């Protein structure tokens, strides 16, 4: 079955700098890669996703890149702000009818003042 | 927010007792999932459902069972709770394989 590895587990960056979180997956049939943000005490919420027919997607300060050959994808946050402090999860799925959505272990991002 | 509620939100129980967590949705979504969240392990899939009476195991299904007799309800049962099942449990729903909408979570403590 699918296995998703996520690095680093903890990341601290200065406010205004960029943050990058990386994930690898094992199932070459996976074609949908979402990222979720979980603030302290809250539920996870989708912030961006990418499908395998594109290599990059941007939404304001957030971007995701995908390398299907290497089976890895990354989340990039530019001009980080205090409200970006949270735990971020990557996930992978084949989007088949009976599919599982498997998550990485998460990255705790600290934005330092 | 998607119409998804979990109950109970908090529960403390003793080892060996049965526990049932309920996930209820008002969105008529086909897919429902149960995850557990533990420090250092992220979100791990327990069981999921892709339709009424259609369920399958996830990554950590041992000690858990599920039932889905109607679209809106997905029940997670711990037949005999153990301390290792102390966790925060999240239900999630989606209409097609894609964006998951999570419930607020149920915190279970097994003493």
CSV table of C-alpha atoms in Angstrom, one decimal:
chain,number,residue,atom,x,y,z
A,1,UNK,CA,0.0,0.0,0.0
A,2,UNK,CA,0.9,3.7,-0.2
A,3,UNK,CA,3.5,5.1,2.2
A,4,UNK,CA,4.1,8.8,2.5
A,5,UNK,CA,7.2,10.2,4.1
A,6,UNK,CA,7.4,13.8,5.2
A,7,UNK,CA,10.4,16.0,6.2
A,8,UNK,CA,11.3,17.8,8.3
A,9,UNK,CA,9.2,17.0,11.4
A,10,UNK,CA,9.9,20.5,12.8
A,11,UNK,CA,10.8,23.6,11.0
A,12,UNK,CA,11.6,27.1,12.4
A,13,UNK,CA,11.9,30.1,10.1
A,14,UNK,CA,12.2,33.8,10.6
A,15,UNK,CA,9.1,35.8,9.8
A,16,UNK,CA,9.3,36.9,6.1
A,17,UNK,CA,11.5,34.0,5.1
A,18,UNK,CA,10.4,31.1,3.0
A,19,UNK,CA,9.6,27.6,4.3
A,20,UNK,CA,9.8,24.3,2.3
A,21,UNK,CA,8.3,21.0,3.4
A,22,UNK,CA,9.0,17.8,1.4
A,23,UNK,CA,7.1,14.6,0.9
A,24,UNK,CA,7.8,11.3,-0.9
A,25,UNK,CA,5.3,8.6,-1.8
A,26,UNK,CA,5.7,5.0,-2.8
A,27,UNK,CA,2.7,4.1,-5.0
A,28,UNK,CA,3.3,5.2,-8.6
A,29,UNK,CA,-0.4,5.0,-9.2
A,30,UNK,CA,-1.1,8.0,-6.8
A,31,UNK,CA,-2.2,11.0,-8.8
A,32,UNK,CA,-3.6,13.4,-6.2
A,33,UNK,CA,-1.5,15.2,-3.6
A,34,UNK,CA,-3.2,17.5,-1.1
A,35,UNK,CA,-1.7,19.6,1.7
A,36,UNK,CA,-3.6,20.3,5.0
A,37,UNK,CA,-2.9,22.8,7.7
A,38,UNK,CA,-3.9,22.2,11.3
A,39,UNK,CA,-3.8,25.0,13.8
A,40,UNK,CA,-3.5,24.2,17.4
A,41,UNK,CA,-6.6,22.6,18.8
A,42,UNK,CA,-8.4,22.8,15.4
A,43,UNK,CA,-9.3,20.3,12.6
A,44,UNK,CA,-7.1,19.9,9.5
A,45,UNK,CA,-8.1,22.0,6.5
A,46,UNK,CA,-7.1,21.8,2.9
A,47,UNK,CA,-4.8,24.6,1.8
A,48,UNK,CA,-3.7,23.5,-1.6
A,49,UNK,CA,-3.7,20.4,-3.8
A,50,UNK,CA,-2.1,19.2,-7.0
A,51,UNK,CA,-2.9,16.5,-9.5
A,52,UNK,CA,-0.4,14.5,-11.5
A,53,UNK,CA,-1.1,16.2,-14.8
A,54,UNK,CA,0.6,19.4,-13.6
A,55,UNK,CA,4.0,20.1,-12.1
A,56,UNK,CA,3.3,23.2,-10.1
A,57,UNK,CA,0.4,25.1,-8.6
A,58,UNK,CA,0.4,28.4,-6.8
A,59,UNK,CA,-2.1,30.2,-4.6
A,60,UNK,CA,-0.8,33.6,-3.4
A,61,UNK,CA,2.1,32.8,-1.0
A,62,UNK,CA,1.7,29.0,-1.2
A,63,UNK,CA,2.9,26.8,-4.0
A,64,UNK,CA,3.2,23.0,-4.5
A,65,UNK,CA,5.6,21.3,-6.9
A,66,UNK,CA,5.4,17.7,-8.0
A,67,UNK,CA,8.0,15.4,-9.5
A,68,UNK,CA,6.3,12.2,-10.6
A,69,UNK,CA,9.4,10.6,-11.8
A,70,UNK,CA,11.1,10.9,-8.4
A,71,UNK,CA,7.8,10.5,-6.6
A,72,UNK,CA,8.1,13.5,-4.4
A,73,UNK,CA,6.2,16.8,-3.9
A,74,UNK,CA,6.9,19.9,-1.9
A,75,UNK,CA,5.0,22.8,-0.2
A,76,UNK,CA,6.6,26.2,-0.5
A,77,UNK,CA,5.4,29.1,1.7
A,78,UNK,CA,6.9,32.5,0.9
A,79,UNK,CA,7.0,35.7,3.0
A,80,UNK,CA,6.0,33.7,6.1
A,81,UNK,CA,3.7,35.3,8.6
A,82,UNK,CA,2.9,34.5,12.3
A,83,UNK,CA,-0.4,32.9,11.2
A,84,UNK,CA,1.5,30.4,9.2
A,85,UNK,CA,2.6,28.7,12.4
A,86,UNK,CA,0.8,25.3,12.4
A,87,UNK,CA,1.2,21.6,11.6
A,88,UNK,CA,1.2,20.8,7.9
A,89,UNK,CA,0.3,17.4,6.5
A,90,UNK,CA,0.9,16.1,3.0
A,91,UNK,CA,-1.1,13.2,1.6
A,92,UNK,CA,-1.4,11.0,-1.5
A,93,UNK,CA,-4.2,9.2,-3.2
A,94,UNK,CA,-5.0,7.4,-6.5
A,95,UNK,CA,-8.5,8.9,-6.4
A,96,UNK,CA,-10.0,5.6,-7.3
A,97,UNK,CA,-13.5,4.7,-6.1
A,98,UNK,CA,-12.4,2.6,-3.2
A,99,UNK,CA,-9.2,4.5,-2.5
A,100,UNK,CA,-7.5,5.4,0.8
A,101,UNK,CA,-6.0,8.8,1.5
A,102,UNK,CA,-2.7,8.4,3.3
A,103,UNK,CA,-1.1,11.2,5.2
A,104,UNK,CA,2.5,11.9,6.1
A,105,UNK,CA,3.4,12.4,9.8
A,106,UNK,CA,3.3,16.1,9.7
A,107,UNK,CA,5.6,19.1,10.0
A,108,UNK,CA,5.3,21.6,12.8
A,109,UNK,CA,6.2,25.0,11.4
A,110,UNK,CA,7.2,27.8,13.8
A,111,UNK,CA,7.4,31.3,12.5
A,112,UNK,CA,9.9,33.3,14.6
A,113,UNK,CA,9.5,37.0,15.2
B,1,UNK,CA,-17.9,24.3,7.1
B,2,UNK,CA,-19.2,21.0,5.8
B,3,UNK,CA,-22.0,19.5,7.9
B,4,UNK,CA,-20.1,17.0,9.9
B,5,UNK,CA,-20.4,16.3,13.6
B,6,UNK,CA,-18.7,13.8,15.9
B,7,UNK,CA,-20.0,12.5,19.2
B,8,UNK,CA,-18.9,12.3,21.9
B,9,UNK,CA,-16.3,15.0,21.7
B,10,UNK,CA,-14.6,13.9,24.9
B,11,UNK,CA,-14.7,10.5,26.6
B,12,UNK,CA,-12.9,8.8,29.4
B,13,UNK,CA,-13.3,5.1,29.8
B,14,UNK,CA,-11.6,2.1,31.4
B,15,UNK,CA,-9.6,-0.6,29.8
B,16,UNK,CA,-11.7,-3.4,28.5
B,17,UNK,CA,-14.9,-1.4,28.0
B,18,UNK,CA,-16.6,-1.0,24.6
B,19,UNK,CA,-16.6,2.4,23.0
B,20,UNK,CA,-18.5,3.7,20.0
B,21,UNK,CA,-17.8,7.0,18.3
B,22,UNK,CA,-20.3,8.4,15.9
B,23,UNK,CA,-19.7,10.5,12.8
B,24,UNK,CA,-22.8,12.2,11.3
B,25,UNK,CA,-23.0,14.2,8.1
B,26,UNK,CA,-25.7,16.2,6.4
B,27,UNK,CA,-23.9,16.6,3.1
B,28,UNK,CA,-24.9,13.3,1.5
B,29,UNK,CA,-21.2,12.6,0.8
B,30,UNK,CA,-20.3,9.2,-0.4
B,31,UNK,CA,-17.0,8.8,1.3
B,32,UNK,CA,-16.3,8.7,5.0
B,33,UNK,CA,-13.1,8.1,6.9
B,34,UNK,CA,-11.9,7.6,10.4
B,35,UNK,CA,-8.4,8.7,11.3
B,36,UNK,CA,-6.5,8.8,14.6
B,37,UNK,CA,-4.0,11.5,15.5
B,38,UNK,CA,-1.1,10.9,17.8
B,39,UNK,CA,2.0,12.9,18.5
B,40,UNK,CA,4.8,11.9,16.1
B,41,UNK,CA,2.4,9.7,14.0
B,42,UNK,CA,0.3,12.3,12.2
B,43,UNK,CA,-3.0,11.2,10.8
B,44,UNK,CA,-3.4,7.4,10.4
B,45,UNK,CA,-6.3,5.9,8.6
B,46,UNK,CA,-8.3,3.4,10.6
B,47,UNK,CA,-11.2,2.5,8.4
B,48,UNK,CA,-13.0,4.1,5.5
B,49,UNK,CA,-16.3,3.8,3.6
B,50,UNK,CA,-17.1,4.4,0.0
B,51,UNK,CA,-20.8,3.8,0.3
B,52,UNK,CA,-23.5,2.3,2.5
B,53,UNK,CA,-22.3,-1.0,3.8
B,54,UNK,CA,-19.0,-0.7,1.8
B,55,UNK,CA,-16.1,-0.4,4.1
B,56,UNK,CA,-12.5,-1.2,4.1
B,57,UNK,CA,-9.5,-1.3,6.4
B,58,UNK,CA,-6.9,1.4,6.7
B,59,UNK,CA,-3.4,1.5,8.1
B,60,UNK,CA,-4.2,0.8,11.7
B,61,UNK,CA,-7.5,-1.2,11.8
B,62,UNK,CA,-6.6,-3.8,14.5
B,63,UNK,CA,-8.9,-3.4,17.5
B,64,UNK,CA,-11.4,-1.3,15.6
B,65,UNK,CA,-14.6,-2.1,13.6
B,66,UNK,CA,-16.9,0.2,11.7
B,67,UNK,CA,-20.4,0.2,10.4
B,68,UNK,CA,-22.3,2.3,7.8
B,69,UNK,CA,-25.9,1.4,7.6
B,70,UNK,CA,-27.0,4.7,6.1
B,71,UNK,CA,-25.3,7.5,4.2
B,72,UNK,CA,-25.2,10.0,7.0
B,73,UNK,CA,-23.7,7.9,9.8
B,74,UNK,CA,-20.3,6.1,10.2
B,75,UNK,CA,-19.7,4.4,13.5
B,76,UNK,CA,-16.3,3.5,14.9
B,77,UNK,CA,-16.3,0.8,17.6
B,78,UNK,CA,-13.6,-0.3,20.0
B,79,UNK,CA,-14.8,-3.6,21.2
B,80,UNK,CA,-12.5,-3.7,24.2
B,81,UNK,CA,-10.6,-0.4,24.6
B,82,UNK,CA,-6.9,-0.5,25.5
B,83,UNK,CA,-4.6,2.3,26.7
B,84,UNK,CA,-2.9,2.3,23.3
B,85,UNK,CA,-6.2,3.5,21.8
B,86,UNK,CA,-6.0,6.7,23.7
B,87,UNK,CA,-6.0,9.3,20.9
B,88,UNK,CA,-7.8,12.0,19.1
B,89,UNK,CA,-10.1,10.6,16.5
B,90,UNK,CA,-11.1,12.5,13.4
B,91,UNK,CA,-13.9,11.7,11.0
B,92,UNK,CA,-13.7,13.1,7.5
B,93,UNK,CA,-16.0,13.2,4.5
B,94,UNK,CA,-15.8,13.9,0.8
B,95,UNK,CA,-18.1,13.6,-2.2
B,96,UNK,CA,-15.5,12.4,-4.6
B,97,UNK,CA,-12.0,11.3,-3.8
B,98,UNK,CA,-10.5,14.7,-3.2
B,99,UNK,CA,-10.8,17.4,-0.6
B,100,UNK,CA,-11.5,16.0,2.9
B,101,UNK,CA,-13.7,17.8,5.3
B,102,UNK,CA,-12.9,16.9,8.9
B,103,UNK,CA,-15.0,16.9,11.9
B,104,UNK,CA,-13.9,18.6,15.1
B,105,UNK,CA,-12.4,15.5,16.6
B,106,UNK,CA,-13.2,13.2,19.5
B,107,UNK,CA,-10.7,12.9,22.3
B,108,UNK,CA,-10.7,9.4,23.9
B,109,UNK,CA,-8.8,8.6,27.0
B,110,UNK,CA,-8.5,4.9,28.1
B,111,UNK,CA,-7.4,4.5,31.7
